[in-house]
Amino acid sequence: MVETSSQSSPVSDQPVSLSGQEPENQNVQKQRIILVAEDDSFLRKLLCDKLRHEGFEIFEATNGQDALDFLKREKPILLLLDLVMPGIDGFKVLESIRKEESTKDLPVIVLSNVAEKHLVERAQALGVDDYLIKAHFVLEEIMERITK
């Protein structure tokens, strides 16, 4: 299920650009959307609360299918993606979004406990922008990677 909270922090009128380019004035709100696809409710809540506090509009997906369904309707500026989720896993999500014209260039940061070299390389081959192993980072370091 994809969710957003109506109790999120107000969105700043100064958008953060992940690409280093200034967004166009139109669709500024849209350019602040991040999709967090994570099945661990505790970590998802921590990430989402922090991102909302930073002024992003956050949508949550608890599995790969919900993430894909959301991406058919919306174009976020970033996908935070866990690889191990029920149903459709993160690798299948990556494969799917890279095949679609509307999502092939979507920035993706993998946030997972999957650390095996061949699986990290597989994700990198699918075009992830960053790969963070959950156990190796604290929340502030993760936030720095998201907003850089």
Short mmCIF file of C-alpha atoms in Angstrom, two decimals:
data_model
loop_
_atom_site.label_atom_id
_atom_site.label_comp_id
_atom_site.label_asym_id
_atom_site.label_seq_id
_atom_site.Cartn_x
_atom_site.Cartn_y
_atom_site.Cartn_z
CA MET A 1 0.00 0.00 0.00
CA VAL A 2 1.35 3.43 -0.91
CA GLU A 3 0.69 6.01 1.73
CA THR A 4 1.34 9.65 2.41
CA SER A 5 0.69 11.51 5.59
CA SER A 6 -1.45 14.61 5.72
CA GLN A 7 0.49 15.59 8.83
CA SER A 8 3.76 16.07 6.97
CA SER A 9 5.82 19.18 7.40
CA PRO A 10 4.91 22.04 5.08
CA VAL A 11 6.83 21.90 1.84
CA SER A 12 9.35 24.69 1.51
CA ASP A 13 9.06 26.97 -1.49
CA GLN A 14 12.80 26.43 -2.05
CA PRO A 15 13.12 23.02 -3.73
CA VAL A 16 16.17 20.84 -3.26
CA SER A 17 17.65 19.70 -6.56
CA LEU A 18 19.36 16.32 -6.49
CA SER A 19 20.88 16.93 -9.92
CA GLY A 20 22.44 20.27 -9.02
CA GLN A 21 20.17 22.06 -11.50
CA GLU A 22 17.47 24.48 -10.55
CA PRO A 23 14.00 23.07 -11.17
CA GLU A 24 11.58 24.97 -13.33
CA ASN A 25 9.03 27.05 -11.43
CA GLN A 26 6.17 24.87 -12.59
CA ASN A 27 5.71 21.57 -10.81
CA VAL A 28 7.97 22.63 -7.92
CA GLN A 29 5.78 20.57 -5.57
CA LYS A 30 6.13 17.51 -7.81
CA GLN A 31 9.91 17.85 -7.77
CA ARG A 32 9.95 17.36 -4.01
CA ILE A 33 8.33 13.89 -4.02
CA ILE A 34 10.33 10.91 -2.78
CA LEU A 35 9.04 7.34 -2.83
CA VAL A 36 10.31 5.17 0.02
CA ALA A 37 9.90 1.46 -0.80
CA GLU A 38 10.75 -0.34 2.43
CA ASP A 39 8.95 -3.18 4.18
CA ASP A 40 10.54 -2.59 7.61
CA SER A 41 7.99 -0.32 9.27
CA PHE A 42 10.41 1.04 11.90
CA LEU A 43 13.07 2.10 9.38
CA ARG A 44 10.45 3.37 6.93
CA LYS A 45 8.95 5.59 9.62
CA LEU A 46 12.36 6.96 10.63
CA LEU A 47 13.29 7.77 7.03
CA CYS A 48 9.92 9.24 6.16
CA ASP A 49 9.71 11.39 9.29
CA LYS A 50 13.20 12.79 8.68
CA LEU A 51 12.55 13.45 4.99
CA ARG A 52 9.25 15.17 5.78
CA HIS A 53 11.07 17.31 8.32
CA GLU A 54 13.47 18.29 5.52
CA GLY A 55 10.48 19.47 3.46
CA PHE A 56 9.98 16.57 1.07
CA GLU A 57 6.61 15.09 0.22
CA ILE A 58 6.93 11.39 0.98
CA PHE A 59 5.02 8.41 -0.33
CA GLU A 60 5.54 4.98 1.17
CA ALA A 61 5.40 1.55 -0.42
CA THR A 62 5.68 -1.60 1.66
CA ASN A 63 6.38 -3.90 -1.30
CA GLY A 64 7.62 -3.82 -4.87
CA GLN A 65 4.21 -4.00 -6.52
CA ASP A 66 2.98 -0.94 -4.65
CA ALA A 67 6.15 0.92 -5.65
CA LEU A 68 5.60 0.06 -9.33
CA ASP A 69 1.92 1.02 -9.14
CA PHE A 70 2.86 4.39 -7.65
CA LEU A 71 5.50 5.01 -10.33
CA LYS A 72 2.86 4.54 -13.03
CA ARG A 73 0.94 7.50 -11.57
CA GLU A 74 3.64 9.83 -10.24
CA LYS A 75 7.19 10.87 -11.08
CA PRO A 76 9.15 11.37 -7.86
CA ILE A 77 12.60 12.95 -7.79
CA LEU A 78 14.01 9.88 -6.04
CA LEU A 79 13.23 6.28 -5.17
CA LEU A 80 14.67 4.90 -1.93
CA LEU A 81 14.52 1.17 -2.50
CA ASP A 82 14.96 -1.86 -0.29
CA LEU A 83 15.93 -4.99 -2.22
CA VAL A 84 14.33 -7.62 0.01
CA MET A 85 10.59 -7.03 0.13
CA PRO A 86 7.55 -9.30 -0.06
CA GLY A 87 6.18 -10.14 -3.49
CA ILE A 88 8.13 -8.24 -6.11
CA ASP A 89 11.63 -7.61 -4.78
CA GLY A 90 13.79 -4.55 -5.34
CA PHE A 91 15.72 -6.13 -8.21
CA LYS A 92 12.52 -6.71 -10.15
CA VAL A 93 11.45 -3.14 -9.42
CA LEU A 94 14.77 -1.90 -10.80
CA GLU A 95 14.49 -4.06 -13.90
CA SER A 96 10.96 -2.84 -14.51
CA ILE A 97 11.61 0.87 -14.06
CA ARG A 98 14.72 0.80 -16.26
CA LYS A 99 12.64 -0.66 -19.12
CA GLU A 100 10.00 2.08 -18.95
CA GLU A 101 10.62 5.34 -20.78
CA SER A 102 8.99 7.40 -18.02
CA THR A 103 11.15 5.94 -15.22
CA LYS A 104 14.36 4.78 -16.90
CA ASP A 105 16.29 7.82 -15.61
CA LEU A 106 14.71 7.96 -12.14
CA PRO A 107 17.41 8.34 -9.49
CA VAL A 108 17.45 5.30 -7.19
CA ILE A 109 19.24 4.85 -3.90
CA VAL A 110 19.26 1.28 -2.66
CA LEU A 111 19.06 0.99 1.11
CA SER A 112 19.42 -2.67 1.98
CA ASN A 113 21.17 -5.19 4.20
CA VAL A 114 22.09 -7.22 1.11
CA ALA A 115 25.87 -6.92 1.04
CA GLU A 116 26.99 -9.82 -1.15
CA LYS A 117 29.33 -8.47 -3.82
CA HIS A 118 27.53 -10.10 -6.77
CA LEU A 119 24.17 -8.67 -5.65
CA VAL A 120 25.62 -5.18 -5.15
CA GLU A 121 27.12 -5.43 -8.65
CA ARG A 122 23.78 -6.59 -10.03
CA ALA A 123 22.05 -3.52 -8.56
CA GLN A 124 24.78 -1.26 -9.90
CA ALA A 125 24.41 -2.82 -13.36
CA LEU A 126 20.72 -1.87 -13.17
CA GLY A 127 21.71 1.77 -12.76
CA VAL A 128 21.37 2.58 -9.07
CA ASP A 129 22.79 5.96 -8.12
CA ASP A 130 23.95 4.85 -4.70
CA TYR A 131 23.97 1.64 -2.69
CA LEU A 132 23.84 1.89 1.10
CA ILE A 133 24.03 -1.07 3.44
CA LYS A 134 21.62 -0.29 6.27
CA ALA A 135 23.82 -1.63 9.04
CA HIS A 136 26.77 0.56 7.93
CA PHE A 137 25.08 3.96 8.07
CA VAL A 138 23.36 6.12 10.65
CA LEU A 139 20.30 8.17 9.71
CA GLU A 140 22.21 11.44 9.28
CA GLU A 141 24.65 9.84 6.83
CA ILE A 142 21.77 8.42 4.84
CA MET A 143 20.15 11.87 4.73
CA GLU A 144 23.39 13.40 3.45
CA ARG A 145 23.44 10.89 0.58
CA ILE A 146 19.82 11.61 -0.29
CA THR A 147 20.18 15.37 -0.40
CA LYS A 148 23.57 15.58 -2.14
#
